[in-house]
Amino acid sequence: MKVTEQGRMSKVLLFVSSVLLCCCRTTRAEIFTSIGQMTDLIYTEKELVQSLREYIKAEESKLAAVKSWANKLDALTRVSTADPEGYLAHPVNAYKLMKRLNTEWSELESLVLQNPADGFVSNMSVHRQYFPDEEDETGAAKALMRLQDTYQLDSEAFSKGKLPGVHSNAVLTVDDCFDMGKTAYNDADYYHAVLWLQQALKQLDDGEEAVVSKADILDYLSYSVYQMGDLPRAIELTRRLVAIDPSHQRAGGNLRYFEQLLMKQLREMNQDYQPPSEEPIQLGTYSRPKDHLPERESYEALCRGEGIQMTEARRSRLFCRYHDGKRNPRLLLKPVKEEDEWDSPHIVRYLDSLSDEEVEKIKELAKPRLARATVRDPKTGVLTTANYRVSKSAWLEGEEDPVIDRVNQRIEDITGLTVETAELLQVANYGVGGQYEPHFDFSRKDEPDAFKRLGTGNRLATYLNYMSDVEAGGATVFPDFGAVIWPRKGTSVFWYNLFRSGEGDYRTRHAACPVLVGSKWGKL
């Protein structure tokens, strides 16, 4: 929940609830980044597999009947063709020949023309409208690359399903790795293209069978390496391609161009040719290109649990206590457990702030209306989607269900603020690689009045509920001062975004790290 500046006068609290899951669209392309909605696809696929088995059974039954006809007719024709006149001399044989050709062969024709696939095809047609499309597949590939970057996972470990603390049978084949690399290549992301195409090549060289050819992999890989500025290795890879396919339409021309370009560079720098490394291209061979986020490295380090600035001296200033909301009647008999997470800015965690039953009810209410989460454009003040916030969200009103009213009341009791002018309860669902990069919850002075339409002023505070534990990843991090808040089911964290003067506390810039393993449900 985020509190507005008007809350300085009227103690307003904004409550945003976010639902985060491991492994986006109001438009159709946003649907399948939500684990909550992707679970439906699991059951859809199970139903289609059952339908496919029924189709196979019907085809086998049909084939068995046709085989029976063929065996019977084969025996008959062997006898009839041995002595046609003698065979037809018997009136019964003549009658049965007429009958077979007039009736029974027509029945056989009808049997052959039956299409047991009709039911399966019909079932597919019903469900296909809910299937992921090419944009979804591309988004999922980019999500894996995002996880790879954030948690510094090499492609080989990823392809073998070896994530931190987890070993599974979820492996990526040569063709999977090639498709990952090609996705990056088509997006001009040559850094990730190299990592995944190299992995495809390695697995192919190790003897794994694949549909894609080595020539195709080398074609994409050599050009991607060239784009990364590594001419010697690009030449070596292109020579391998020419050796495999001398008539390749691009390889010869590329090789001559790369060699000429390298010779020119060596002459200009007065250097001798150095053979390329024979080591496979791995994570760290090339530098990842810089992007829009200035604190990218510190943000991702915190997501990995590195660079945390919680010293022993600072830890000694943290305490736990019972909190009764300044003797709030509803908390006197059962005060909430409060723990300090950080000293300055002060961040606290409340234990047992949501029951399991409340968590499940909130998920149930939110799931049908999840849509691509939006952010407010700092230049226009208009809500829009952004790549740095990959999630889905839903907004819930208090009158929709007693559980929403009850949760809102509990927040008021704990914080001493009111939800009368707060934004609605927001439930956000982060899917595969879902994240919310470093951002402020309050509006800065250089922005239009982002909350004028709401009539609530700036956001005073944030109240974030966690609705699940997470096996790996999914932390809430503060890059400015090196804090990491790990999800713990049923707990909530609270901090102020503004100083008492109404000025924004720029230290509260925070981020939601992508979930690596498990699923993360929370309320913000």
Coordinates of C-alpha atoms in Angstrom, one line a residue, residues 13-493:
L13 CA -2.6 5.1 3.1
L14 CA -2.3 3.7 -0.3
F15 CA -2.4 -0.1 -0.3
V16 CA -1.1 -1.9 -3.3
S17 CA -1.0 -5.7 -3.2
S18 CA 1.3 -7.5 -5.6
V19 CA 1.2 -11.1 -6.5
L20 CA 4.5 -12.4 -7.7
L21 CA 5.1 -15.8 -9.3
C22 CA 8.1 -17.7 -10.8
C23 CA 8.5 -18.4 -14.3
C24 CA 2.2 -10.3 -19.8
R25 CA -0.9 -8.7 -21.6
T26 CA -4.3 -6.8 -21.4
T27 CA -3.8 -7.3 -25.0
R28 CA -3.5 -11.0 -25.8
A29 CA 0.3 -10.8 -25.8
E30 CA 0.4 -10.1 -22.1
I31 CA -1.5 -13.1 -20.8
F32 CA 1.2 -15.7 -20.3
T33 CA 3.8 -14.0 -18.2
S34 CA 1.5 -14.6 -15.3
I35 CA 2.0 -18.0 -13.5
G36 CA -1.5 -17.7 -12.1
Q37 CA -2.8 -17.8 -15.6
M38 CA -0.2 -20.2 -17.0
T39 CA -1.4 -22.8 -14.6
D40 CA -4.6 -23.0 -16.6
L41 CA -2.4 -24.0 -19.6
I42 CA -1.0 -26.9 -17.7
Y43 CA -4.6 -28.4 -17.4
T44 CA -5.4 -27.4 -21.0
E45 CA -2.4 -29.4 -22.2
K46 CA -3.3 -32.3 -20.0
E47 CA -6.8 -32.3 -21.6
L48 CA -5.3 -32.1 -25.1
V49 CA -3.0 -35.1 -24.3
Q50 CA -6.0 -37.1 -23.3
S51 CA -7.8 -36.0 -26.4
L52 CA -4.7 -37.0 -28.4
R53 CA -4.7 -40.5 -26.8
E54 CA -8.4 -41.0 -27.7
Y55 CA -7.5 -40.0 -31.3
I56 CA -4.7 -42.5 -31.3
K57 CA -7.0 -45.2 -29.9
A58 CA -9.6 -44.5 -32.6
E59 CA -7.0 -44.5 -35.3
E60 CA -5.6 -47.9 -34.1
S61 CA -9.2 -49.3 -33.9
K62 CA -9.8 -48.1 -37.5
L63 CA -6.6 -49.5 -38.7
A64 CA -7.3 -52.8 -37.0
A65 CA -10.6 -53.0 -38.8
V66 CA -9.1 -52.2 -42.2
K67 CA -6.4 -54.8 -41.6
S68 CA -9.1 -57.4 -40.8
W69 CA -10.8 -56.5 -44.1
A70 CA -7.5 -56.7 -46.0
N71 CA -6.7 -60.1 -44.5
K72 CA -10.1 -61.5 -45.3
L73 CA -10.1 -60.2 -48.9
D74 CA -6.6 -61.2 -49.5
A75 CA -7.5 -64.8 -48.7
L76 CA -10.6 -64.6 -51.0
T77 CA -8.7 -63.1 -53.9
R78 CA -6.0 -65.7 -53.7
V79 CA -8.6 -68.4 -54.2
S80 CA -10.7 -66.6 -56.8
T81 CA -7.7 -65.6 -59.0
A82 CA -6.3 -69.1 -59.0
D83 CA -9.2 -70.3 -61.2
P84 CA -11.7 -67.5 -61.9
E85 CA -14.1 -69.5 -64.0
G86 CA -14.2 -72.4 -61.7
Y87 CA -14.6 -70.1 -58.7
L88 CA -17.6 -68.3 -60.3
A89 CA -19.1 -71.6 -61.4
H90 CA -20.4 -71.9 -57.9
P91 CA -23.5 -69.6 -57.6
V92 CA -22.7 -68.7 -54.0
N93 CA -19.3 -67.4 -55.0
A94 CA -20.9 -65.4 -57.8
Y95 CA -23.5 -63.9 -55.4
K96 CA -20.9 -63.1 -52.8
L97 CA -18.7 -61.3 -55.3
M98 CA -21.6 -59.1 -56.4
K99 CA -22.4 -58.4 -52.7
R100 CA -18.9 -57.6 -51.8
L101 CA -18.4 -55.2 -54.7
N102 CA -21.8 -53.5 -54.3
T103 CA -22.1 -53.4 -50.5
E104 CA -19.1 -54.5 -48.6
W105 CA -16.5 -52.5 -50.5
S106 CA -18.6 -49.4 -50.0
E107 CA -18.7 -50.1 -46.3
L108 CA -14.9 -50.4 -46.4
E109 CA -14.6 -47.1 -48.3
S110 CA -16.7 -45.4 -45.6
L111 CA -14.5 -46.9 -42.9
V112 CA -11.3 -45.6 -44.6
L113 CA -12.9 -42.2 -45.1
Q114 CA -13.8 -41.9 -41.4
N115 CA -11.5 -39.3 -39.7
P116 CA -10.9 -40.1 -36.1
A117 CA -9.0 -36.8 -35.9
D118 CA -12.2 -34.7 -36.1
G119 CA -12.7 -34.8 -32.3
F120 CA -9.1 -33.9 -31.6
V121 CA -9.0 -31.1 -34.2
S122 CA -12.2 -29.7 -32.8
N123 CA -10.8 -29.8 -29.2
M124 CA -7.6 -28.1 -30.5
S125 CA -9.7 -25.4 -32.2
V126 CA -11.6 -24.6 -29.0
H127 CA -8.4 -24.2 -26.9
R128 CA -6.1 -22.7 -29.5
Q129 CA -7.5 -19.2 -28.9
Y130 CA -5.9 -19.3 -25.4
F131 CA -2.6 -20.7 -26.6
P132 CA 0.6 -18.6 -26.3
D133 CA 1.7 -17.0 -29.6
E134 CA 5.1 -16.1 -31.0
E135 CA 5.2 -12.9 -28.9
D136 CA 4.7 -15.0 -25.8
E137 CA 7.4 -17.5 -26.8
T138 CA 9.8 -14.6 -27.4
G139 CA 8.9 -13.0 -24.1
A140 CA 9.6 -16.3 -22.3
A141 CA 13.0 -16.6 -24.0
K142 CA 13.9 -13.1 -23.0
A143 CA 12.8 -13.9 -19.4
L144 CA 15.3 -16.8 -19.2
M145 CA 18.0 -14.4 -20.4
R146 CA 17.0 -11.9 -17.8
L147 CA 17.3 -14.6 -15.1
Q148 CA 20.7 -15.6 -16.6
D149 CA 22.0 -12.0 -16.3
T150 CA 20.6 -11.2 -12.9
Y151 CA 21.8 -14.4 -11.2
Q152 CA 24.9 -14.9 -13.4
L153 CA 23.9 -18.3 -14.7
D154 CA 26.0 -19.8 -17.5
S155 CA 24.1 -21.3 -20.5
E156 CA 25.4 -24.8 -19.9
A157 CA 24.1 -25.0 -16.3
F158 CA 20.8 -23.4 -17.4
S159 CA 20.4 -25.9 -20.3
K160 CA 20.9 -28.8 -17.8
G161 CA 18.3 -27.4 -15.4
K162 CA 21.0 -26.6 -12.7
L163 CA 19.7 -23.6 -10.9
P164 CA 21.1 -22.5 -7.5
G165 CA 20.1 -25.2 -5.0
V166 CA 17.9 -27.0 -7.6
H167 CA 18.5 -29.9 -10.0
S168 CA 15.7 -30.9 -12.2
N169 CA 14.9 -32.7 -15.5
A170 CA 13.9 -29.5 -17.1
V171 CA 16.6 -29.4 -19.8
L172 CA 17.1 -27.4 -23.0
T173 CA 18.0 -29.3 -26.2
V174 CA 20.2 -28.2 -29.0
D175 CA 17.2 -26.9 -30.8
D176 CA 15.9 -25.1 -27.7
C177 CA 19.3 -23.4 -27.3
F178 CA 19.4 -22.5 -31.0
D179 CA 15.9 -21.0 -30.8
M180 CA 17.0 -19.0 -27.7
G181 CA 20.0 -17.7 -29.6
K182 CA 18.0 -16.9 -32.7
T183 CA 15.4 -15.0 -30.6
A184 CA 18.3 -12.8 -29.2
Y185 CA 19.8 -12.5 -32.7
N186 CA 16.5 -11.3 -34.2
D187 CA 16.4 -8.6 -31.5
A188 CA 20.0 -7.5 -32.3
D189 CA 21.0 -8.8 -28.9
Y190 CA 24.2 -10.4 -30.0
Y191 CA 25.6 -10.8 -26.5
H192 CA 22.9 -13.3 -25.6
A193 CA 22.8 -14.7 -29.1
V194 CA 26.5 -15.7 -28.7
L195 CA 25.9 -17.4 -25.3
W196 CA 23.0 -19.6 -26.5
L197 CA 24.3 -20.3 -30.0
Q198 CA 27.6 -21.4 -28.5
Q199 CA 25.7 -23.7 -26.1
A200 CA 23.8 -25.2 -29.0
L201 CA 27.0 -25.8 -30.9
K202 CA 28.6 -27.4 -27.8
Q203 CA 25.8 -29.8 -27.2
L204 CA 25.7 -30.7 -30.9
D205 CA 29.5 -31.4 -30.9
D206 CA 29.0 -33.6 -27.8
G207 CA 26.8 -35.9 -29.9
E208 CA 23.3 -34.7 -29.1
E209 CA 20.8 -35.2 -31.9
A210 CA 19.1 -32.1 -33.3
V211 CA 16.9 -30.9 -36.2
V212 CA 19.0 -27.7 -36.7
S213 CA 22.3 -28.2 -38.6
K214 CA 25.8 -27.3 -37.5
A215 CA 26.0 -25.0 -40.5
D216 CA 23.0 -23.0 -39.4
I217 CA 24.4 -22.6 -35.9
L218 CA 27.8 -21.5 -37.2
D219 CA 26.1 -19.1 -39.6
Y220 CA 24.3 -17.2 -36.8
L221 CA 27.1 -17.6 -34.3
S222 CA 29.9 -16.3 -36.5
Y223 CA 28.0 -13.1 -37.4
S224 CA 27.0 -12.6 -33.7
V225 CA 30.6 -12.9 -32.6
Y226 CA 31.6 -10.4 -35.3
Q227 CA 29.0 -8.0 -34.0
M228 CA 30.6 -8.4 -30.5
G229 CA 33.8 -7.1 -32.1
D230 CA 35.8 -10.4 -31.9
L231 CA 37.1 -10.6 -35.5
P232 CA 39.6 -13.5 -35.0
R233 CA 37.0 -15.8 -33.5
A234 CA 34.4 -14.7 -36.1
I235 CA 37.0 -15.7 -38.8
E236 CA 37.7 -19.1 -37.1
L237 CA 33.9 -19.9 -36.9
T238 CA 33.3 -18.8 -40.5
R239 CA 36.1 -21.0 -41.7
R240 CA 34.5 -24.0 -39.9
L241 CA 31.2 -23.1 -41.7
V242 CA 33.0 -22.9 -45.1
A243 CA 34.6 -26.3 -44.4
I244 CA 31.2 -27.9 -43.7
D245 CA 29.3 -26.1 -46.6
P246 CA 31.7 -24.6 -49.2
S247 CA 28.7 -23.5 -51.3
H248 CA 27.1 -21.5 -48.5
Q249 CA 25.7 -18.3 -50.0
R250 CA 27.0 -16.0 -47.3
A251 CA 30.0 -17.7 -45.7
G252 CA 32.6 -17.1 -48.4
G253 CA 31.8 -13.4 -48.7
N254 CA 31.7 -13.0 -44.9
L255 CA 35.0 -14.7 -44.5
R256 CA 36.8 -12.5 -47.0
Y257 CA 35.2 -9.4 -45.5
F258 CA 36.2 -10.4 -41.9
E259 CA 39.8 -11.2 -43.0
Q260 CA 40.2 -7.9 -44.8
L261 CA 38.8 -5.9 -41.9
L262 CA 41.1 -7.7 -39.4
M263 CA 44.2 -7.1 -41.5
K264 CA 43.3 -3.4 -41.8
Q265 CA 42.8 -3.1 -38.1
L266 CA 46.1 -4.9 -37.4
R267 CA 48.0 -2.6 -39.8
E268 CA 46.5 0.5 -38.2
M269 CA 47.4 -0.7 -34.7
N270 CA 50.7 -2.0 -35.8
Q271 CA 50.0 -5.4 -34.3
D272 CA 50.6 -9.0 -35.3
Y273 CA 47.8 -11.5 -35.8
Q274 CA 46.9 -13.4 -32.6
P275 CA 45.0 -16.7 -33.1
P276 CA 41.6 -16.8 -31.3
S277 CA 41.2 -18.7 -28.1
E278 CA 40.1 -22.3 -28.6
E279 CA 38.1 -22.1 -25.3
P280 CA 34.3 -22.2 -25.7
I281 CA 32.6 -18.8 -25.5
Q282 CA 31.2 -18.6 -22.0
L283 CA 29.6 -16.2 -19.6
G284 CA 32.1 -13.4 -19.0
T285 CA 34.0 -13.8 -22.4
Y286 CA 32.3 -10.6 -23.6
S287 CA 31.0 -7.7 -21.6
R288 CA 27.2 -7.2 -21.4
P289 CA 26.2 -4.0 -23.1
K290 CA 25.2 -1.1 -20.9
D291 CA 21.5 -0.3 -20.7
H292 CA 19.2 2.4 -19.4
L293 CA 19.6 1.5 -15.7
P294 CA 22.5 3.3 -14.0
E295 CA 22.5 1.0 -10.9
R296 CA 22.2 -2.2 -12.9
E297 CA 25.2 -3.9 -11.4
S298 CA 24.4 -3.0 -7.8
Y299 CA 20.7 -3.9 -8.2
E300 CA 21.5 -7.4 -9.7
A301 CA 24.2 -8.0 -7.0
L302 CA 21.7 -7.4 -4.3
C303 CA 19.3 -9.7 -6.0
R304 CA 22.0 -12.4 -5.7
G305 CA 22.5 -11.5 -2.0
E306 CA 25.8 -9.7 -2.7
G307 CA 26.8 -6.3 -1.5
I308 CA 24.3 -6.1 1.4
Q309 CA 25.4 -3.2 3.7
M310 CA 24.0 -4.6 6.9
T311 CA 27.0 -4.3 9.2
E312 CA 27.2 -5.6 12.7
A313 CA 27.0 -2.0 14.1
R314 CA 23.9 -1.4 12.1
R315 CA 22.4 -4.8 13.0
S316 CA 22.9 -3.9 16.7
R317 CA 20.4 -1.0 16.2
L318 CA 17.6 -3.4 15.0
F319 CA 15.0 -4.7 17.4
C320 CA 11.8 -6.7 17.5
R321 CA 8.7 -5.8 19.6
Y322 CA 5.0 -6.1 20.0
H323 CA 3.1 -3.3 18.2
D324 CA -0.4 -2.3 19.3
G325 CA -0.9 0.6 16.9
K326 CA -0.6 3.2 19.8
R327 CA -3.1 1.3 21.8
N328 CA -5.5 0.6 19.0
P329 CA -8.5 -1.3 20.5
R330 CA -8.3 -4.1 17.9
L331 CA -4.6 -4.7 18.7
L332 CA -4.6 -4.4 22.5
L333 CA -5.5 -8.0 23.1
K334 CA -3.5 -9.3 20.1
P335 CA -0.7 -7.0 19.2
V336 CA 1.2 -7.6 15.9
K337 CA 4.8 -8.7 16.0
E338 CA 7.1 -6.0 14.5
E339 CA 10.7 -6.5 13.4
D340 CA 13.2 -3.8 12.3
E341 CA 14.6 -4.7 8.8
W342 CA 16.6 -1.5 8.4
D343 CA 17.5 1.5 10.5
S344 CA 17.6 4.5 8.1
P345 CA 15.4 4.8 6.3
H346 CA 13.4 2.9 8.8
I347 CA 11.9 -0.3 7.3
V348 CA 9.9 -2.7 9.5
R349 CA 8.3 -6.1 9.0
Y350 CA 5.1 -7.2 10.5
L351 CA 4.6 -10.9 11.2
D352 CA 1.4 -12.9 10.7
S353 CA -0.3 -10.0 8.9
L354 CA -2.1 -12.2 6.5
S355 CA -3.6 -15.7 7.1
D356 CA -3.4 -18.5 4.6
E357 CA -7.2 -18.3 4.0
E358 CA -6.9 -14.5 3.3
V359 CA -4.0 -15.1 0.9
E360 CA -6.0 -17.8 -1.1
K361 CA -9.1 -15.6 -1.2
I362 CA -7.1 -12.6 -2.6
K363 CA -5.6 -14.8 -5.3
E364 CA -9.0 -16.2 -6.2
L365 CA -10.4 -12.7 -6.5
A366 CA -7.5 -11.3 -8.5
K367 CA -6.8 -14.1 -10.9
P368 CA -9.7 -13.6 -13.4
R369 CA -8.9 -9.9 -13.9
L370 CA -5.1 -9.9 -14.1
A371 CA -3.8 -7.6 -16.9
R372 CA -0.5 -6.1 -17.9
A373 CA 0.8 -3.9 -15.1
T374 CA 1.3 -0.3 -15.9
V375 CA 3.6 2.5 -14.8
R376 CA 3.1 6.3 -14.9
D377 CA 5.1 8.0 -17.7
P378 CA 7.2 10.7 -15.9
K379 CA 6.9 13.1 -18.8
T380 CA 3.2 12.8 -19.5
G381 CA 1.8 11.4 -16.3
V382 CA -0.1 8.8 -18.4
L383 CA -0.3 5.1 -17.4
T384 CA 1.6 2.9 -19.8
T385 CA 3.3 -0.5 -20.0
A386 CA 7.1 -0.7 -19.7
N387 CA 9.7 -3.4 -20.2
Y388 CA 11.2 -2.6 -16.8
R389 CA 8.0 -3.7 -15.1
V390 CA 7.1 -7.2 -16.3
S391 CA 4.1 -8.3 -14.4
K392 CA 0.3 -8.4 -14.4
S393 CA -2.0 -6.7 -11.9
A394 CA -5.6 -6.5 -10.8
W395 CA -7.3 -3.9 -8.6
L396 CA -9.7 -5.0 -5.8
E397 CA -12.3 -2.9 -4.0
G398 CA -13.2 -3.3 -0.4
E399 CA -16.9 -4.0 -1.1
E400 CA -16.1 -6.9 -3.4
D401 CA -15.4 -9.3 -0.5
P402 CA -15.2 -9.0 3.3
V403 CA -11.6 -10.2 3.2
I404 CA -10.5 -7.0 1.4
D405 CA -12.2 -4.8 4.0
R406 CA -10.7 -6.9 6.7
V407 CA -7.2 -6.5 5.3
N408 CA -7.6 -2.8 4.7
Q409 CA -8.8 -2.4 8.3
R410 CA -5.8 -4.3 9.6
I411 CA -3.4 -2.0 7.6
E412 CA -5.1 1.1 9.2
D413 CA -4.8 -0.4 12.6
I414 CA -1.1 -1.3 12.2
T415 CA 0.1 1.9 10.5
G416 CA -2.2 4.5 12.1
L417 CA -3.1 5.7 8.6
T418 CA -6.4 5.6 6.7
V419 CA -7.3 4.0 3.4
E420 CA -10.2 6.5 2.7
T421 CA -8.2 8.3 -0.1
A422 CA -5.9 5.4 -0.9
E423 CA -5.7 3.8 -4.3
L424 CA -7.4 0.4 -4.6
L425 CA -5.8 -2.8 -3.4
Q426 CA -3.5 -3.8 -6.3
V427 CA -2.7 -7.4 -6.8
A428 CA 0.3 -7.9 -9.1
N429 CA 1.4 -11.3 -10.5
Y430 CA 5.0 -11.6 -11.7
G431 CA 5.6 -14.5 -14.1
V432 CA 8.7 -16.1 -15.6
G433 CA 11.6 -13.6 -15.2
G434 CA 9.0 -11.0 -14.0
Q435 CA 10.5 -8.0 -12.3
Y436 CA 10.1 -4.4 -11.4
E437 CA 13.4 -2.6 -11.9
P438 CA 14.5 0.2 -9.5
H439 CA 11.8 2.8 -9.2
F440 CA 10.3 5.3 -6.8
D441 CA 6.8 4.9 -5.3
F442 CA 6.4 8.7 -5.0
S443 CA 6.2 11.4 -7.7
R444 CA 9.2 13.7 -8.2
K445 CA 9.1 17.4 -8.6
D446 CA 10.0 17.2 -12.3
E447 CA 7.0 15.1 -13.1
P448 CA 3.4 16.3 -13.8
D449 CA 1.1 15.9 -10.8
A450 CA 0.8 12.2 -11.3
F451 CA -2.0 11.8 -8.6
K452 CA -4.1 14.8 -9.5
R453 CA -6.7 12.7 -11.0
L454 CA -7.0 10.7 -7.8
G455 CA -7.1 13.8 -5.7
T456 CA -4.9 12.2 -3.1
G457 CA -1.5 13.9 -3.4
N458 CA 1.8 12.2 -3.4
R459 CA 2.4 8.7 -2.1
L460 CA 3.4 8.9 1.5
A461 CA 4.3 5.3 2.4
T462 CA 4.4 1.8 1.0
Y463 CA 2.9 -1.3 2.7
L464 CA 3.9 -4.6 1.0
N465 CA 2.5 -8.0 1.9
Y466 CA 4.2 -11.2 0.9
M467 CA 1.9 -14.0 0.2
S468 CA 4.4 -16.9 -0.3
D469 CA 7.9 -18.0 0.5
V470 CA 10.3 -18.2 -2.5
E471 CA 13.0 -20.8 -3.0
A472 CA 15.4 -18.5 -4.9
G473 CA 15.2 -14.9 -6.0
G474 CA 12.3 -12.5 -5.7
A475 CA 13.8 -10.2 -3.1
T476 CA 12.8 -6.5 -2.6
V477 CA 16.0 -4.6 -2.8
F478 CA 17.1 -1.0 -2.2
P479 CA 20.3 -0.2 -4.3
D480 CA 20.9 3.2 -2.7
F481 CA 21.8 1.8 0.7
G482 CA 22.2 -1.9 0.0
A483 CA 19.2 -3.4 1.7
V484 CA 17.6 -6.7 0.8
I485 CA 14.1 -7.8 2.1
W486 CA 13.5 -11.5 1.5
P487 CA 9.9 -12.7 1.0
R488 CA 8.3 -14.5 3.9
K489 CA 4.7 -15.7 3.6
G490 CA 2.2 -13.9 5.7
T491 CA 4.5 -11.0 6.6
S492 CA 4.4 -7.4 5.4
V493 CA 7.0 -4.6 5.2

